[in-house]
mmCIF file with all atom_site columns, C-alpha atoms in Angstrom:
data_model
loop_
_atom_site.group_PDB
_atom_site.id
_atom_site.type_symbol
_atom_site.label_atom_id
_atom_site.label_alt_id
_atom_site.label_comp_id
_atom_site.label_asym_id
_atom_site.label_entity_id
_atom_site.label_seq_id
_atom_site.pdbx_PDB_ins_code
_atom_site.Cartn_x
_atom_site.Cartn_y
_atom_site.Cartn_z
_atom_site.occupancy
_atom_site.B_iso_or_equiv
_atom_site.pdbx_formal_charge
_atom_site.auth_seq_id
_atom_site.auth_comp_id
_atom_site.auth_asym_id
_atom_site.auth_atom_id
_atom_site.pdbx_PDB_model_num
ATOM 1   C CA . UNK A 1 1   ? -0.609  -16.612 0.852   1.00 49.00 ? 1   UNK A CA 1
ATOM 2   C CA . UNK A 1 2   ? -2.895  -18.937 2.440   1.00 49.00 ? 2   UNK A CA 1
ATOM 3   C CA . UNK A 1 3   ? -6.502  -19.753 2.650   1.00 50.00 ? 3   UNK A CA 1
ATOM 4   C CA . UNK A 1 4   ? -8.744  -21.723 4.546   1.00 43.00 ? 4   UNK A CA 1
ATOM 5   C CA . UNK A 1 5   ? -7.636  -24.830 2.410   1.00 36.00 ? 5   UNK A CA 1
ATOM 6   C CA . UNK A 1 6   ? -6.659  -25.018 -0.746  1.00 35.00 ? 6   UNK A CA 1
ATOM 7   C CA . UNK A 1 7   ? -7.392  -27.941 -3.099  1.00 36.00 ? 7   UNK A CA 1
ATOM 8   C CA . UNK A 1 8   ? -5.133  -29.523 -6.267  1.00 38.00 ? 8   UNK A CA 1
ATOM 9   C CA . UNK A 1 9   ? -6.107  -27.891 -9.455  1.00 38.00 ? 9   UNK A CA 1
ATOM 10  C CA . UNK A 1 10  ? -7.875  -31.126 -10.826 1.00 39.00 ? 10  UNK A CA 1
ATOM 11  C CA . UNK A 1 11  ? -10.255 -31.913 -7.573  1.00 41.00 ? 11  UNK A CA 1
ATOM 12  C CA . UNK A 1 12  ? -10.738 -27.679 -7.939  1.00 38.00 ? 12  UNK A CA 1
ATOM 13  C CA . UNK A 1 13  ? -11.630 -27.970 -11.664 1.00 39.00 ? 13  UNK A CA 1
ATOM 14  C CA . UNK A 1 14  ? -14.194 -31.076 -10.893 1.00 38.00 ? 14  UNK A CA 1
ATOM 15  C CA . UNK A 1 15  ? -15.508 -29.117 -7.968  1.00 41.00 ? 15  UNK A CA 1
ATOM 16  C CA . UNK A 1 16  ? -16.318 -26.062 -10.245 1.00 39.00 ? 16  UNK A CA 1
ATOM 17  C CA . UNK A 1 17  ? -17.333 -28.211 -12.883 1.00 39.00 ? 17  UNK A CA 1
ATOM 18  C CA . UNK A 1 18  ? -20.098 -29.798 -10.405 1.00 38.00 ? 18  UNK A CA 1
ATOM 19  C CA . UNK A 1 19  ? -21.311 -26.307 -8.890  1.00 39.00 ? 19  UNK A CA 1
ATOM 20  C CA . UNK A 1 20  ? -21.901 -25.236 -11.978 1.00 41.00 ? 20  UNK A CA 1
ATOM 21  C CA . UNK A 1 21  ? -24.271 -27.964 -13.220 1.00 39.00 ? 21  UNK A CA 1
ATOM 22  C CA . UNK A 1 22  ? -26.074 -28.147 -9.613  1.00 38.00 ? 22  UNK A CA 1
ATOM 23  C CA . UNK A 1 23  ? -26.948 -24.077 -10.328 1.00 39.00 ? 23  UNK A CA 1
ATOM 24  C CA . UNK A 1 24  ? -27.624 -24.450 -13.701 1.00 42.00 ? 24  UNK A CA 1
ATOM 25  C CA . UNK A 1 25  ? -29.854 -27.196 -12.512 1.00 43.00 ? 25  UNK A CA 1
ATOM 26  C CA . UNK A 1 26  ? -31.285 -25.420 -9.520  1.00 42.00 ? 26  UNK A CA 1
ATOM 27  C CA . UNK A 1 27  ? -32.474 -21.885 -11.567 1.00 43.00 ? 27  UNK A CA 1
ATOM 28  C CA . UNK A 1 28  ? -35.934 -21.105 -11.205 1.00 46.00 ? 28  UNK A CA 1
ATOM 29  C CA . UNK A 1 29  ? -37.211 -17.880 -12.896 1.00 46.00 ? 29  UNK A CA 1
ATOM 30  C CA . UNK A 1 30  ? -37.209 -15.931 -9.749  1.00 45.00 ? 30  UNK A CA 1
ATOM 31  C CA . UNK A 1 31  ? -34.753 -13.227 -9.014  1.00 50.00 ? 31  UNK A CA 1
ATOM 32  C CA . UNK A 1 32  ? -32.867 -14.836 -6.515  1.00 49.00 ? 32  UNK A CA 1
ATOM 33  C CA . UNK A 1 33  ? -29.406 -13.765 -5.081  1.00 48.00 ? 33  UNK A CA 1
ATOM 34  C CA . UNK A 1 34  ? -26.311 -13.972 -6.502  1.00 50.00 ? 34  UNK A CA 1
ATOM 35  C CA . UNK A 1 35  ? -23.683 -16.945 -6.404  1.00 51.00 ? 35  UNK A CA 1
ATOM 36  C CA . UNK A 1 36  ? -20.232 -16.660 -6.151  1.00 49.00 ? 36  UNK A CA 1
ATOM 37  C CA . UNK A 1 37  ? -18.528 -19.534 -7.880  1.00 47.00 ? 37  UNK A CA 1
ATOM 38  C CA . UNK A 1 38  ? -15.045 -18.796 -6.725  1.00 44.00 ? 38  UNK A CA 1
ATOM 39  C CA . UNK A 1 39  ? -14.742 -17.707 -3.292  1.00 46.00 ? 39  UNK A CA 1
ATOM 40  C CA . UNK A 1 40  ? -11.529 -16.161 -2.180  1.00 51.00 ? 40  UNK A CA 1
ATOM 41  C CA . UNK A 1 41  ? -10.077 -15.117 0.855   1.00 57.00 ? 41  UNK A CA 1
ATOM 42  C CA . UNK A 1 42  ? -9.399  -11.632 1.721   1.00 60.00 ? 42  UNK A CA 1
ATOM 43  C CA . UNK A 1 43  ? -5.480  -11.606 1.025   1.00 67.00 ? 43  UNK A CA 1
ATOM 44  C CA . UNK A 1 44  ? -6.367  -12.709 -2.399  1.00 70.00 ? 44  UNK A CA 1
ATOM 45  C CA . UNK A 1 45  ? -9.237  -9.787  -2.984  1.00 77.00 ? 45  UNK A CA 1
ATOM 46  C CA . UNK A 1 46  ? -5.810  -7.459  -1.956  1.00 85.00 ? 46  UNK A CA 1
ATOM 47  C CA . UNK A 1 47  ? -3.211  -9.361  -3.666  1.00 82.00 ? 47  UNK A CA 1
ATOM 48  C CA . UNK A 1 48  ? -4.239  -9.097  -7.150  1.00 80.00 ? 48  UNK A CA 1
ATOM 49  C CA . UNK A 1 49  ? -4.768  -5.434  -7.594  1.00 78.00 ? 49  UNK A CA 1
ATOM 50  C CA . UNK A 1 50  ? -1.772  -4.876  -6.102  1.00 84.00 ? 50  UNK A CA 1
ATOM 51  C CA . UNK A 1 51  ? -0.006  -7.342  -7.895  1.00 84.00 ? 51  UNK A CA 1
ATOM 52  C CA . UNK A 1 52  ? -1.151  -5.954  -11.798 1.00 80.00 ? 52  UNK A CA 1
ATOM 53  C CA . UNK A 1 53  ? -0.195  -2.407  -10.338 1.00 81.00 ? 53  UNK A CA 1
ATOM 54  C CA . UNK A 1 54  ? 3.387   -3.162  -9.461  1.00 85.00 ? 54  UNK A CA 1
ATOM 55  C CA . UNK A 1 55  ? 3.626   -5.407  -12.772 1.00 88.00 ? 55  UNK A CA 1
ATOM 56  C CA . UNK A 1 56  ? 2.574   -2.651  -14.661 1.00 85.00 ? 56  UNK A CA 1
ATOM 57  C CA . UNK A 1 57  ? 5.593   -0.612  -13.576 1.00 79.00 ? 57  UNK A CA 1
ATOM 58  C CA . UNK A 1 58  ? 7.355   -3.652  -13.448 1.00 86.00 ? 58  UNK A CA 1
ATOM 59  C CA . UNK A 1 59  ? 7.966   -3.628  -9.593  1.00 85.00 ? 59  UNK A CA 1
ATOM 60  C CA . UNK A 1 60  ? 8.136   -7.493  -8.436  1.00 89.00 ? 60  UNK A CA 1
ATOM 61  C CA . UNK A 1 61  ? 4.877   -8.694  -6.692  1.00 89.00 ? 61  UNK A CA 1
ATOM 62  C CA . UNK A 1 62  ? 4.792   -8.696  -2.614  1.00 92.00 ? 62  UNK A CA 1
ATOM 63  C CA . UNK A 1 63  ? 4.270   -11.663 -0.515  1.00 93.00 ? 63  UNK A CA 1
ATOM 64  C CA . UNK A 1 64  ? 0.754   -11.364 1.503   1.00 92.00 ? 64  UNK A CA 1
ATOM 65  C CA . UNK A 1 65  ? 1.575   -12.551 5.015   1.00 94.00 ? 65  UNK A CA 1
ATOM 66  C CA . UNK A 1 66  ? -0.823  -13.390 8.245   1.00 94.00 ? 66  UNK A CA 1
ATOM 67  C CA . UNK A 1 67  ? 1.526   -11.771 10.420  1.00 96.00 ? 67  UNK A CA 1
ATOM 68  C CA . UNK A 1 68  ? 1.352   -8.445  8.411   1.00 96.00 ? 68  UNK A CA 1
ATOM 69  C CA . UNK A 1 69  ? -2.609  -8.656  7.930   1.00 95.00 ? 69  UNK A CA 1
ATOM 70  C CA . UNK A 1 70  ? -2.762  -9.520  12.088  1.00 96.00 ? 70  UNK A CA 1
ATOM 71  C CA . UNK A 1 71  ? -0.957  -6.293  12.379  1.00 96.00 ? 71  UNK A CA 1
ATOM 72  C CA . UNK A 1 72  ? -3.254  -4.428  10.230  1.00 96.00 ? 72  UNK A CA 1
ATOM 73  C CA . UNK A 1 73  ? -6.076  -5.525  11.839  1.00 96.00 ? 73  UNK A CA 1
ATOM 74  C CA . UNK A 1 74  ? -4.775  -4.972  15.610  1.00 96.00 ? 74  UNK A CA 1
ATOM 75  C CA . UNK A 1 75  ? -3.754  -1.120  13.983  1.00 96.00 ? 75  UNK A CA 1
ATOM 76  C CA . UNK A 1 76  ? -7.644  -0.696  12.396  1.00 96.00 ? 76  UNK A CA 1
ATOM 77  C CA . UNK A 1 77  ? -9.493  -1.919  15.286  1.00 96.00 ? 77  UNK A CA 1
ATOM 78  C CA . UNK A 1 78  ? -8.283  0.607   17.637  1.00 96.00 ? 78  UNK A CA 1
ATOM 79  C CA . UNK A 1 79  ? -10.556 3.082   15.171  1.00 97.00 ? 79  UNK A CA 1
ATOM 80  C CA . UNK A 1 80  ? -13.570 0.960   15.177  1.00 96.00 ? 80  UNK A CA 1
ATOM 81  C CA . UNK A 1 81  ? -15.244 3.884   17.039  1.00 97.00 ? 81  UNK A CA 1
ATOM 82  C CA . UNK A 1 82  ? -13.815 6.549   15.024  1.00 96.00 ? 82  UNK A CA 1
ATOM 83  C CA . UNK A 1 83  ? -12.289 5.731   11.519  1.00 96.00 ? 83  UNK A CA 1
ATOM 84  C CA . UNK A 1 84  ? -12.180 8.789   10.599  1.00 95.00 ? 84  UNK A CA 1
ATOM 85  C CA . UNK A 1 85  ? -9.382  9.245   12.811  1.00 96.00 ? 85  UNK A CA 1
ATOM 86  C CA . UNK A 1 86  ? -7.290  6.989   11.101  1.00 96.00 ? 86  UNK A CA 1
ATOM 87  C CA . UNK A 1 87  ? -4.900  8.243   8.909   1.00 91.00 ? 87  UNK A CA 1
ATOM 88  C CA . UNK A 1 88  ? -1.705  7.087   6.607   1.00 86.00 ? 88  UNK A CA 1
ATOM 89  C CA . UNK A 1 89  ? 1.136   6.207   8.602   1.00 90.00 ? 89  UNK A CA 1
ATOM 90  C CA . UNK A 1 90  ? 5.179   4.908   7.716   1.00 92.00 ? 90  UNK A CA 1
ATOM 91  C CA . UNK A 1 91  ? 3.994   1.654   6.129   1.00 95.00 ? 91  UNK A CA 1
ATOM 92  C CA . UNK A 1 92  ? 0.349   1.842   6.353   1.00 97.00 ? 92  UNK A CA 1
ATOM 93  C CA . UNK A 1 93  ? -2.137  2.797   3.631   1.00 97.00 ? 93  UNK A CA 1
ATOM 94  C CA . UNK A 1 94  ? -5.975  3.785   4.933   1.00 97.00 ? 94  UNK A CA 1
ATOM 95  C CA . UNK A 1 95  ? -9.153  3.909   3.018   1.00 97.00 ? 95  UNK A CA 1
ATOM 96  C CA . UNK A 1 96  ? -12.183 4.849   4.254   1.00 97.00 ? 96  UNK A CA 1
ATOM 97  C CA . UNK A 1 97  ? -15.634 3.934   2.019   1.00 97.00 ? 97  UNK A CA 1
ATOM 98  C CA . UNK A 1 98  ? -18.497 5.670   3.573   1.00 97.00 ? 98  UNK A CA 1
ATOM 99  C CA . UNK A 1 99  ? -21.421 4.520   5.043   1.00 96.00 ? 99  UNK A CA 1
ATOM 100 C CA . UNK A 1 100 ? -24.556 2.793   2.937   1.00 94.00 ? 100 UNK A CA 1
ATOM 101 C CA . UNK A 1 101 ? -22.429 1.192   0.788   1.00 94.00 ? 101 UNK A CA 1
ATOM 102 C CA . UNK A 1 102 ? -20.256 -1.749  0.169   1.00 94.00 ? 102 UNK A CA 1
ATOM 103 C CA . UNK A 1 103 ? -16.637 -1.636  0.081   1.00 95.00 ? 103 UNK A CA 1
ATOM 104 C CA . UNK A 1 104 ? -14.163 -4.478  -1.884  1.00 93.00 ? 104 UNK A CA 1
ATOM 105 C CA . UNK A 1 105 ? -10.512 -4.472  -1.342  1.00 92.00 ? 105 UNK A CA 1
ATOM 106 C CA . UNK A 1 106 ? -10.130 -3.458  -5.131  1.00 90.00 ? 106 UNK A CA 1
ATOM 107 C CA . UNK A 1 107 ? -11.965 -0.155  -4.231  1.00 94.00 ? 107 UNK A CA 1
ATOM 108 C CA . UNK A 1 108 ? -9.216  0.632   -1.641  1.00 95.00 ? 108 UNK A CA 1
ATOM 109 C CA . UNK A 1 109 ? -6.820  -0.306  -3.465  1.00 93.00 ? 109 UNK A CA 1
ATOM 110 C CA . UNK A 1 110 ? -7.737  1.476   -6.936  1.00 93.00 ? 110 UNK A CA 1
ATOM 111 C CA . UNK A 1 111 ? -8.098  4.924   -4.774  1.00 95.00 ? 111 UNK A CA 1
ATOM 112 C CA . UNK A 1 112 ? -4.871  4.075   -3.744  1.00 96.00 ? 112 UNK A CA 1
ATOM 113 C CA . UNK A 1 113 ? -3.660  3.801   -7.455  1.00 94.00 ? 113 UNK A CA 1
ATOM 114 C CA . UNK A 1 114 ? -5.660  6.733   -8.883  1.00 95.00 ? 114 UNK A CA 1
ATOM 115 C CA . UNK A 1 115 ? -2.728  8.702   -6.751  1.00 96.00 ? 115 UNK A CA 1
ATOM 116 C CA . UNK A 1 116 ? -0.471  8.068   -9.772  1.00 95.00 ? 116 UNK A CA 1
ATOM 117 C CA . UNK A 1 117 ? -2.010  10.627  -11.655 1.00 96.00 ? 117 UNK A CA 1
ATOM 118 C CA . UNK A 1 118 ? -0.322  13.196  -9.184  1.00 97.00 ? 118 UNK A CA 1
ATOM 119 C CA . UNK A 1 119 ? 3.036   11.820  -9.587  1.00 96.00 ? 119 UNK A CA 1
ATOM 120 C CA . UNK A 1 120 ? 5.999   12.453  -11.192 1.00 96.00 ? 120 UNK A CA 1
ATOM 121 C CA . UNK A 1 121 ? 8.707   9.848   -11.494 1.00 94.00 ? 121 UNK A CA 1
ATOM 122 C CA . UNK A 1 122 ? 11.107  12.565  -12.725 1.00 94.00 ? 122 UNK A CA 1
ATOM 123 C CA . UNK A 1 123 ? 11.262  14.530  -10.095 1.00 95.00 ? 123 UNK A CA 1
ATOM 124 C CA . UNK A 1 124 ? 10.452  12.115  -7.657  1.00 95.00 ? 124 UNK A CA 1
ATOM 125 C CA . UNK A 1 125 ? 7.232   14.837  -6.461  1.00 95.00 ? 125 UNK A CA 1
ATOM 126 C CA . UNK A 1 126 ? 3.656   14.696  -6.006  1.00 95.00 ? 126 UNK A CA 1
ATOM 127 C CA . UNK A 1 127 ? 1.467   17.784  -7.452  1.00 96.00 ? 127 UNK A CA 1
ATOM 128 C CA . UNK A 1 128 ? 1.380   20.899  -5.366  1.00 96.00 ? 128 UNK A CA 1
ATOM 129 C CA . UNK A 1 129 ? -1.729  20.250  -2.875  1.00 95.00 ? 129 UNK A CA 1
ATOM 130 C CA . UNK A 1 130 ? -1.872  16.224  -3.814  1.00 96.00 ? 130 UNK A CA 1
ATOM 131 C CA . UNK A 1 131 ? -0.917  13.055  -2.169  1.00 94.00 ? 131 UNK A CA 1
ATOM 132 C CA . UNK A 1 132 ? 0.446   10.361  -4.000  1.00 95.00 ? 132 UNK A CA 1
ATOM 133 C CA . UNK A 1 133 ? 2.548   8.779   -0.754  1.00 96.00 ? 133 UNK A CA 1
ATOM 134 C CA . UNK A 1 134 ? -0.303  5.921   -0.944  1.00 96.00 ? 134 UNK A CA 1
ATOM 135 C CA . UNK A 1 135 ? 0.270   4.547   -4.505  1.00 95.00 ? 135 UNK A CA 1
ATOM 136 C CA . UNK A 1 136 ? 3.947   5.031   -3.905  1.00 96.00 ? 136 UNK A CA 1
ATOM 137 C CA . UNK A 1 137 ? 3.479   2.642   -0.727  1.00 96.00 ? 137 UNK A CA 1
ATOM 138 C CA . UNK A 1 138 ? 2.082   0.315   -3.155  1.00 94.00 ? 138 UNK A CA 1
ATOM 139 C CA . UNK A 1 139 ? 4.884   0.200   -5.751  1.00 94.00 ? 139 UNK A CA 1
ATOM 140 C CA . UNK A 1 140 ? 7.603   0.801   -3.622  1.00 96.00 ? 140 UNK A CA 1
ATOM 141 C CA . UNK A 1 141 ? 10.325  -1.503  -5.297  1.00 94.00 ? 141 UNK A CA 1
ATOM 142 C CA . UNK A 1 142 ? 11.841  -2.546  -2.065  1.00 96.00 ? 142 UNK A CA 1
ATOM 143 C CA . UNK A 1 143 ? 8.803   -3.886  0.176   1.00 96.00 ? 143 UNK A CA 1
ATOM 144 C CA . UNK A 1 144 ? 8.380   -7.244  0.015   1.00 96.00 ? 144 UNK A CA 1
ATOM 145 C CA . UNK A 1 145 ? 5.505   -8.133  1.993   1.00 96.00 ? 145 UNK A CA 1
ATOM 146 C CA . UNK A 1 146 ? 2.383   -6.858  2.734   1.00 96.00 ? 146 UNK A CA 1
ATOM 147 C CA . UNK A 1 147 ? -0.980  -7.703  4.986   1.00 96.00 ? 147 UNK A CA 1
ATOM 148 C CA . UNK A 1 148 ? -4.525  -6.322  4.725   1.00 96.00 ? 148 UNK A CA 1
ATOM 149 C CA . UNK A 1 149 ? -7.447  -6.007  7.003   1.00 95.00 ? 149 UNK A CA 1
ATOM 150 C CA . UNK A 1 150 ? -11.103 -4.338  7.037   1.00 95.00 ? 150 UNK A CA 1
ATOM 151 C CA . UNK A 1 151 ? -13.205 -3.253  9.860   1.00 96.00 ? 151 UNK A CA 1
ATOM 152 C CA . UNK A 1 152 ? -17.168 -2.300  10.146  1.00 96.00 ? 152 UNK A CA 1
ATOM 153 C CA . UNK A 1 153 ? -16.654 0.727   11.524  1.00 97.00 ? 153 UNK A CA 1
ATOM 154 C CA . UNK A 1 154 ? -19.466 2.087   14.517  1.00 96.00 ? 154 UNK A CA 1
ATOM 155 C CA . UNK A 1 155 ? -20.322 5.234   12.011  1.00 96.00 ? 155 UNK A CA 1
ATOM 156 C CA . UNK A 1 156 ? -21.316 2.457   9.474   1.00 97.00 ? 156 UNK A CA 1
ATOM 157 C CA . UNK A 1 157 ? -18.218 3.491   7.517   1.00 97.00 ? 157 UNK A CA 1
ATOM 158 C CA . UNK A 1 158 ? -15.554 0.892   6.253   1.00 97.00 ? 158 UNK A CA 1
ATOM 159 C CA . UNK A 1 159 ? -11.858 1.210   6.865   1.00 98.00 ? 159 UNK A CA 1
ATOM 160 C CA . UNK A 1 160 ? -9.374  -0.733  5.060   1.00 97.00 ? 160 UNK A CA 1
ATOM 161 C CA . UNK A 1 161 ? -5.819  -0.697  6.105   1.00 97.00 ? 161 UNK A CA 1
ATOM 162 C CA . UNK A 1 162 ? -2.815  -2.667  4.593   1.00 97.00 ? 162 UNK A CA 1
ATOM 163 C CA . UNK A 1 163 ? 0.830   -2.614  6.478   1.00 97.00 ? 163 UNK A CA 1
ATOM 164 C CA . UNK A 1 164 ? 3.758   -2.843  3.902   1.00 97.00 ? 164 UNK A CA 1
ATOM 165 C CA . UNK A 1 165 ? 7.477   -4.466  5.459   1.00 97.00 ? 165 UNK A CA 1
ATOM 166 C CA . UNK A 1 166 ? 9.543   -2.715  4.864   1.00 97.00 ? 166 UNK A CA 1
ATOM 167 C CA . UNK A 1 167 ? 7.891   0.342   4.906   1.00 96.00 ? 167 UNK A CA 1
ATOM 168 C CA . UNK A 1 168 ? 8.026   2.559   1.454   1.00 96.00 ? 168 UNK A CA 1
ATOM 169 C CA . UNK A 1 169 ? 8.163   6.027   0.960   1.00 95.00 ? 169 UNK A CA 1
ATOM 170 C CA . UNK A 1 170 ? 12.051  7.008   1.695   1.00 95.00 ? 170 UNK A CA 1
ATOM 171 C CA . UNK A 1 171 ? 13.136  10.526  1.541   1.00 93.00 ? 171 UNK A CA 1
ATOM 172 C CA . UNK A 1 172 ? 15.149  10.966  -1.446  1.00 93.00 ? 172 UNK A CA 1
ATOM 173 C CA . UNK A 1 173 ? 14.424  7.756   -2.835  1.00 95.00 ? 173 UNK A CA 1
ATOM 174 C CA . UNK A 1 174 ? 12.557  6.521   -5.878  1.00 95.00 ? 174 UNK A CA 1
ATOM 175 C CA . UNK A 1 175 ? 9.797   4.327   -5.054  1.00 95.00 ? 175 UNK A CA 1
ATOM 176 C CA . UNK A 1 176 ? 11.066  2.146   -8.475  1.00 91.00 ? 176 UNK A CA 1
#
């Protein structure tokens, strides 16, 4: 996964070093906003949640590609007037956060994982009158890469949509 740059753990470690003496030095007693010391780009804010998921059921991580998070973006913006219309599809996972509030990645992706709860490895079934096809998406042992997107939706809503390769969720298969 890439970033806008990325910089050698040494010059990174100076850098943070610095920032954090020039707002240490900088604090006045006013409430002012908050500083983000580490700023990541959005594949990372996806990437890790979905990474400790699929470690915890010891499903290897996925690579986050441009390509895939292009295509996710291309497939959410043709709901930017109505996200609500958007819906799960082979390979693609949908969140919707509503209105008034702000949305992270790790809020898709942890209603995504709160699916598991409905699952049954056993049997290979979700609950009667659950889903669960989204947190199988996630762990599905056999997709390799994935790409993530977010759009400010005309209702004020957020929708979230990540495109898996290849696509989970295999009739008669275990997702791992």
């Amino acid at each position: 996964m890439e970033c806008a740059s990325r910089t050698s753990s040494s010059k990174l470690s100076w850098r943070l070093l610095l920032v954090g003496a020039v707002l240490l030095a900088s604090t006045t007693g006013s409430a002012a906003a908050p500083r983000r010391l580490l700023q990541t780009c959005i594949g990372q804010d996806f990437d890790v949640p979905h990474a400790h998921l699929r470690a915890k059921n010891d499903v290897r991580p996925l690579k986050y590609t441009q390509e895939l998070s292009d295509r996710a973006a291309a497939w959410a913006a043709q709901y930017k007037g109505n996200c609500a219309a958007a819906s799960p599809a082979a390979g693609v996972n949908v969140f919707l956060g509503g209105a008034g509030a702000t949305w992270l990645p790790s809020d898709a992706v942890a209603a995504w994982a709160e699916e598991e709860q409905h699952f049954d490895l056993g049997s290979n079934t979700c609950a009667d009158g659950k889903g669960c096809g989204r947190y199988t998406q996630m762990v599905w042992r056999d997709s390799k890469e994935f790409g993530c997107a977010t759009v400010d939706c005309a209702s004020g809503e957020t929708l979230m949509v990540c495109h898996y390769e290849p696509q989970g969720n295999i009739m008669g298969q275990k997702p791992f």
